[in-house]
CSV table of C-alpha atoms and ligand atoms in Angstrom, one decimal:
chain,number,residue,atom,x,y,z
B,449,MET,CA,-24.5,14.2,5.9
B,450,VAL,CA,-22.0,11.8,7.3
B,451,ARG,CA,-20.9,9.1,5.3
B,452,ILE,CA,-20.6,5.5,6.1
B,453,LYS,CA,-17.9,3.4,4.2
B,454,THR,CA,-18.3,-0.2,3.2
B,455,ARG,CA,-15.2,-2.2,3.6
B,456,ARG,CA,-14.1,-1.9,0.1
B,457,GLU,CA,-14.2,1.9,0.5
B,458,ILE,CA,-12.4,1.8,3.9
B,459,GLU,CA,-9.7,-0.3,2.0
B,460,LEU,CA,-9.4,2.4,-0.7
B,461,ILE,CA,-9.3,5.1,1.9
B,462,GLN,CA,-6.3,3.1,3.4
B,463,GLU,CA,-4.3,3.2,0.3
B,464,SER,CA,-4.2,6.9,0.5
B,465,CYS,CA,-3.6,6.8,4.3
B,466,ARG,CA,-0.5,4.4,3.6
B,467,ILE,CA,1.2,7.1,1.2
B,468,VAL,CA,0.4,9.9,3.7
B,469,ALA,CA,2.2,7.8,6.4
B,470,ASP,CA,5.1,7.1,3.9
B,471,VAL,CA,5.4,10.9,3.3
B,472,LEU,CA,5.6,11.8,6.7
B,473,ARG,CA,8.4,9.2,7.3
B,474,LEU,CA,10.2,10.1,4.1
B,475,VAL,CA,9.9,14.0,5.3
B,476,ALA,CA,10.8,13.2,8.9
B,477,ALA,CA,14.1,11.4,7.6
B,478,LYS,CA,15.2,14.9,6.1
B,479,ILE,CA,14.3,17.2,8.7
B,480,LYS,CA,17.6,18.8,10.0
B,481,PRO,CA,19.0,22.6,10.5
B,482,GLY,CA,19.6,24.2,7.2
B,483,VAL,CA,16.7,22.4,5.4
B,484,THR,CA,14.0,24.4,3.7
B,485,THR,CA,10.5,23.3,4.0
B,486,ILE,CA,9.9,24.2,0.6
B,487,GLU,CA,12.7,21.1,-0.3
B,488,LEU,CA,10.5,18.9,1.9
B,489,ASP,CA,7.7,20.2,-0.1
B,490,ARG,CA,9.0,19.0,-3.0
B,491,LEU,CA,10.1,15.8,-1.9
B,492,ALA,CA,6.4,15.0,-0.6
B,493,GLU,CA,4.8,16.1,-4.0
B,494,GLU,CA,7.4,13.9,-6.2
B,495,TYR,CA,6.9,10.9,-4.0
B,496,ILE,CA,2.9,11.4,-4.1
B,497,ARG,CA,2.8,11.7,-7.7
B,498,SER,CA,5.2,8.9,-8.6
B,499,LEU,CA,2.6,6.7,-7.0
B,500,GLY,CA,-0.2,8.2,-9.2
B,501,ALA,CA,-1.6,9.9,-6.4
B,502,ILE,CA,-2.7,13.3,-6.1
B,503,PRO,CA,-1.6,16.1,-3.4
B,504,ALA,CA,-5.0,16.9,-1.6
B,505,PHE,CA,-4.0,20.0,-0.1
B,506,LYS,CA,-2.5,21.7,-3.3
B,507,GLY,CA,-5.1,24.0,-4.9
B,508,TYR,CA,-7.6,23.4,-1.8
B,509,GLY,CA,-9.4,26.2,-0.4
B,510,SER,CA,-12.8,28.0,-0.7
B,511,ASN,CA,-11.4,31.4,-2.1
B,512,LYS,CA,-10.3,30.9,-5.6
B,513,SER,CA,-7.9,33.6,-5.6
B,514,ASN,CA,-5.7,32.2,-2.6
B,515,LEU,CA,-5.7,28.5,-2.8
B,516,PHE,CA,-3.3,26.4,-0.7
B,517,PRO,CA,0.0,26.3,-3.1
B,518,ALA,CA,1.6,23.2,-1.3
B,519,THR,CA,1.5,19.6,-1.2
B,520,ILE,CA,2.6,19.7,2.9
B,521,CYS,CA,1.4,22.3,5.5
B,522,ALA,CA,4.7,23.0,7.3
B,523,SER,CA,4.3,24.7,10.6
B,524,ILE,CA,7.1,26.0,12.8
B,525,ASP,CA,7.0,26.5,16.5
B,526,ASP,CA,4.1,28.9,17.2
B,527,VAL,CA,2.2,28.2,13.9
B,528,VAL,CA,-0.4,26.0,14.8
B,529,VAL,CA,-1.3,24.6,11.4
B,530,HIS,CA,-1.5,25.5,7.6
B,531,GLY,CA,2.0,27.1,7.5
B,532,ILE,CA,3.1,27.4,3.7
B,533,PRO,CA,6.4,25.7,3.0
B,534,SER,CA,9.0,28.7,2.1
B,535,LYS,CA,12.8,29.0,1.8
B,536,ARG,CA,13.2,29.6,5.2
B,537,ALA,CA,15.7,27.1,6.5
B,538,LEU,CA,14.9,25.4,9.6
B,539,ARG,CA,16.8,26.2,12.9
B,540,GLU,CA,18.0,24.0,15.6
B,541,GLY,CA,15.6,23.6,18.7
B,542,GLU,CA,12.3,24.4,16.4
B,543,LEU,CA,9.4,22.2,16.4
B,544,LEU,CA,7.8,21.4,12.9
B,545,SER,CA,4.5,20.1,12.3
B,546,VAL,CA,4.1,18.4,8.8
B,547,ASP,CA,0.4,17.8,7.7
B,548,VAL,CA,-0.1,16.3,4.5
B,549,GLY,CA,-3.4,14.9,2.4
B,550,VAL,CA,-3.4,12.5,-0.3
B,551,LYS,CA,-5.9,11.3,-2.7
B,552,LYS,CA,-5.9,8.0,-4.7
B,553,ASP,CA,-8.3,6.7,-7.2
B,554,GLY,CA,-10.9,9.1,-5.8
B,555,TYR,CA,-10.4,8.6,-2.0
B,556,PHE,CA,-8.7,10.8,0.7
B,557,GLY,CA,-6.4,10.2,3.5
B,558,ASP,CA,-5.0,12.8,6.0
B,559,GLY,CA,-2.2,12.9,8.9
B,560,ALA,CA,0.1,15.0,10.5
B,561,ALA,CA,2.9,14.7,13.1
B,562,THR,CA,5.2,17.2,14.7
B,563,PHE,CA,9.2,16.7,14.7
B,564,ALA,CA,11.8,18.2,16.5
B,565,VAL,CA,14.5,19.9,14.5
B,566,GLY,CA,17.9,18.9,15.8
B,567,LYS,CA,17.9,19.2,19.7
B,568,ILE,CA,14.9,20.5,21.1
B,569,SER,CA,14.2,21.7,24.8
B,570,GLU,CA,12.5,19.9,27.2
B,571,GLU,CA,9.6,21.8,27.3
B,572,LYS,CA,9.0,21.4,23.6
B,573,GLN,CA,9.8,17.7,24.1
B,574,ARG,CA,7.0,17.3,26.5
B,575,LEU,CA,4.6,19.3,24.5
B,576,MET,CA,5.1,17.0,21.5
B,577,ASP,CA,4.8,13.9,23.5
B,578,ALA,CA,1.8,15.0,25.1
B,579,THR,CA,0.0,15.9,21.8
B,580,LYS,CA,1.0,12.6,20.3
B,581,GLU,CA,-0.6,10.6,23.4
B,582,SER,CA,-3.6,12.9,23.7
B,583,LEU,CA,-4.3,11.6,19.9
B,584,MET,CA,-3.9,7.8,21.3
B,585,GLN,CA,-6.3,8.9,23.9
B,586,GLY,CA,-9.0,10.4,21.4
B,587,ILE,CA,-8.7,7.1,19.2
B,588,GLU,CA,-9.2,4.8,21.9
B,589,ALA,CA,-12.5,6.6,22.7
B,590,ALA,CA,-13.5,6.1,19.0
B,591,VAL,CA,-15.6,2.9,19.6
B,592,VAL,CA,-19.4,2.0,19.0
B,593,GLY,CA,-21.4,2.7,21.9
B,594,ASN,CA,-19.7,6.1,22.3
B,595,LYS,CA,-20.5,9.7,20.7
B,596,ILE,CA,-18.3,12.0,19.0
B,597,HIS,CA,-17.5,14.1,22.1
B,598,ASP,CA,-16.2,11.3,24.2
B,599,ILE,CA,-13.2,11.5,21.5
B,600,SER,CA,-13.2,15.3,22.0
B,601,HIS,CA,-13.1,15.1,26.0
B,602,ALA,CA,-10.7,12.3,25.8
B,603,VAL,CA,-8.0,14.5,24.0
B,604,GLN,CA,-9.1,17.7,26.1
B,605,GLU,CA,-8.6,15.9,29.6
B,606,TYR,CA,-5.4,14.6,28.7
B,607,VAL,CA,-4.1,18.0,27.5
B,608,GLU,CA,-5.5,20.4,29.9
B,609,GLU,CA,-4.1,17.7,32.9
B,610,ARG,CA,-0.7,18.6,31.8
B,611,GLY,CA,-1.2,22.3,31.8
B,612,TYR,CA,-1.4,22.9,28.1
B,613,SER,CA,-4.7,23.9,26.0
B,614,VAL,CA,-6.5,22.8,23.1
B,615,VAL,CA,-7.4,24.7,19.8
B,616,ARG,CA,-10.8,25.5,19.4
B,617,ASP,CA,-11.0,27.5,16.2
B,618,LEU,CA,-10.0,24.3,14.2
B,619,VAL,CA,-11.4,20.6,14.4
B,620,GLY,CA,-10.8,17.2,13.2
B,621,HIS,CA,-13.4,16.0,10.6
B,622,GLY,CA,-14.8,12.8,8.7
B,623,VAL,CA,-12.5,11.9,5.8
B,624,GLY,CA,-12.7,9.3,2.7
B,625,LEU,CA,-14.7,10.5,0.0
B,626,GLU,CA,-13.7,14.1,0.8
B,627,LEU,CA,-10.9,15.7,2.3
B,628,HIS,CA,-13.2,17.2,4.9
B,629,GLU,CA,-16.7,15.4,5.6
B,630,GLU,CA,-19.1,15.8,8.6
B,631,PRO,CA,-18.9,15.2,11.3
B,632,ALA,CA,-16.6,17.9,13.1
B,633,VAL,CA,-14.5,16.2,15.4
B,634,PRO,CA,-13.4,19.0,17.9
B,635,ASN,CA,-10.6,18.5,20.6
B,636,PHE,CA,-12.8,19.8,23.3
B,637,GLY,CA,-16.2,18.6,24.4
B,638,LYS,CA,-18.7,17.2,26.9
B,639,PRO,CA,-18.4,13.3,27.1
B,640,GLY,CA,-21.5,11.4,26.1
B,641,THR,CA,-22.7,14.3,23.7
B,642,GLY,CA,-22.5,14.7,19.9
B,643,MET,CA,-23.3,12.1,17.2
B,644,LYS,CA,-23.3,8.4,17.8
B,645,LEU,CA,-20.2,6.8,16.5
B,646,GLN,CA,-21.1,4.0,13.9
B,647,GLU,CA,-19.6,1.0,12.2
B,648,GLY,CA,-18.1,2.3,8.9
B,649,MET,CA,-17.2,5.7,9.9
B,650,THR,CA,-13.8,7.3,8.9
B,651,LEU,CA,-12.4,10.0,10.8
B,652,ALA,CA,-9.4,12.6,11.0
B,653,ILE,CA,-8.7,13.2,14.6
B,654,GLU,CA,-6.1,15.8,15.0
B,655,PRO,CA,-5.2,17.5,18.3
B,656,MET,CA,-3.5,20.8,18.1
B,657,VAL,CA,-2.1,21.5,21.5
B,658,ASN,CA,-0.7,24.9,22.4
B,659,ALA,CA,1.8,25.5,25.4
B,660,GLY,CA,0.1,28.5,26.5
B,661,THR,CA,-3.1,30.1,25.5
B,662,TRP,CA,-6.0,28.3,23.3
B,663,GLN,CA,-6.5,31.4,21.3
B,664,VAL,CA,-5.1,31.6,17.7
B,665,ARG,CA,-4.5,34.2,15.3
B,666,PHE,CA,-4.8,34.2,11.3
B,667,ALA,CA,-1.8,35.5,9.1
B,668,ALA,CA,-2.3,38.0,6.6
B,669,ASP,CA,-1.6,35.3,4.0
B,670,GLY,CA,-5.1,33.8,4.7
B,671,TRP,CA,-3.6,30.4,5.7
B,672,THR,CA,-1.2,30.4,8.7
B,673,VAL,CA,-2.6,29.9,12.1
B,674,LEU,CA,-0.5,30.7,14.8
B,675,THR,CA,-1.0,30.9,18.7
B,676,GLN,CA,-2.0,34.4,20.3
B,677,ASP,CA,0.6,34.5,22.6
B,678,GLY,CA,3.6,33.2,20.5
B,679,LYS,CA,3.9,30.1,22.5
B,680,PRO,CA,4.8,26.8,20.6
B,681,SER,CA,2.3,24.5,19.3
B,682,ALA,CA,1.9,20.9,18.2
B,683,HIS,CA,-0.2,18.7,16.2
B,684,PHE,CA,-0.9,15.1,15.4
B,685,GLU,CA,-3.3,13.7,13.2
B,686,HIS,CA,-4.5,10.1,12.3
B,687,SER,CA,-7.2,8.9,10.0
B,688,ILE,CA,-9.1,6.0,11.4
B,689,ALA,CA,-12.0,3.8,10.4
B,690,ILE,CA,-14.3,2.3,12.9
B,691,ILE,CA,-14.2,-1.5,12.1
B,692,ASP,CA,-16.0,-4.4,14.2
B,693,GLY,CA,-16.6,-1.4,16.7
B,694,LYS,CA,-13.3,-0.3,17.1
B,695,PRO,CA,-10.9,2.1,15.9
B,696,GLU,CA,-8.4,1.0,13.3
B,697,ILE,CA,-5.5,3.6,12.4
B,698,LEU,CA,-5.1,3.7,8.6
B,699,THR,CA,-2.3,6.1,8.5
B,700,LYS,CA,0.1,3.7,10.0
Z,1484,MG,MG1,-7.4,16.7,8.8
C-alpha cells in the first residue's frame, strides 16, 4: 500500500532528511586516503545520536542472525551498495559511495552520494557525474501527471546514452513512515507505465550505475553487492516529496 503523507508528515520526514544531508556533508569532509570507513561510520552515528535521532540502517534486515551492523553503507569502487564499514583504509583514486538512513520522531529519511578519494581517473569522474545527473533527471520526472516508470525511464535513458548500465536487482522506494515503503522505484522501465504519481507521495530515488554490465553479485557476508565484472559503480540518492504537483528534494 502506498502511503500518502500530509504536509505535517512531510515536514517531519524532512527533519530526518536534513540530518541525512548533514551526515553526508560531514562524512564527505573527512574522506581522504588513509581514513577507514569504520571511522566515518562512527562519526555519522555520533552525529545522528547527538540530535536525538536513530541510525535507521543499524540493525536493519530480514535475517535476524545477520542484521546490518553499521550506520552508513560504505561501498568502494566495484561495490555497488550495502558495503559494511571496516578497518580497511581508503586509497587514492577510489570511489566511495556513502548511504545513510535516519529515523527521527518516528519518520525516516534516506540518501546517498558517491565521493572521490583523493584524485580519481577521468573515467570514474564521468561515471560519478553521470550517476548524479541521472538522479536529477529522475527527480524532474516525479510530477503529478506522470507515472512511476517515467522516473525510471528518465534515469535509464540518461545512463544508457552515456554507455553505462543501471542495476536491476535493487531499486528505489517509498520512504517516510518506514525506511522502505511501496512503491518500488526501479531505475529502468517503460515510460507511461506503473503507478500514477500523486500529491503527498514521498520517494527515495536512487540510481545505481555501473561502468560495465548491469549484473551484480552478492558477497558471502549477506550484504555487500558488487558488480559482476569488477568495474566501478556509483550511487546517488535523494528522498523527495511531491508537493503542489512537483518534486521537492528533502535531503538537501
Ligand atoms: Mg534507499
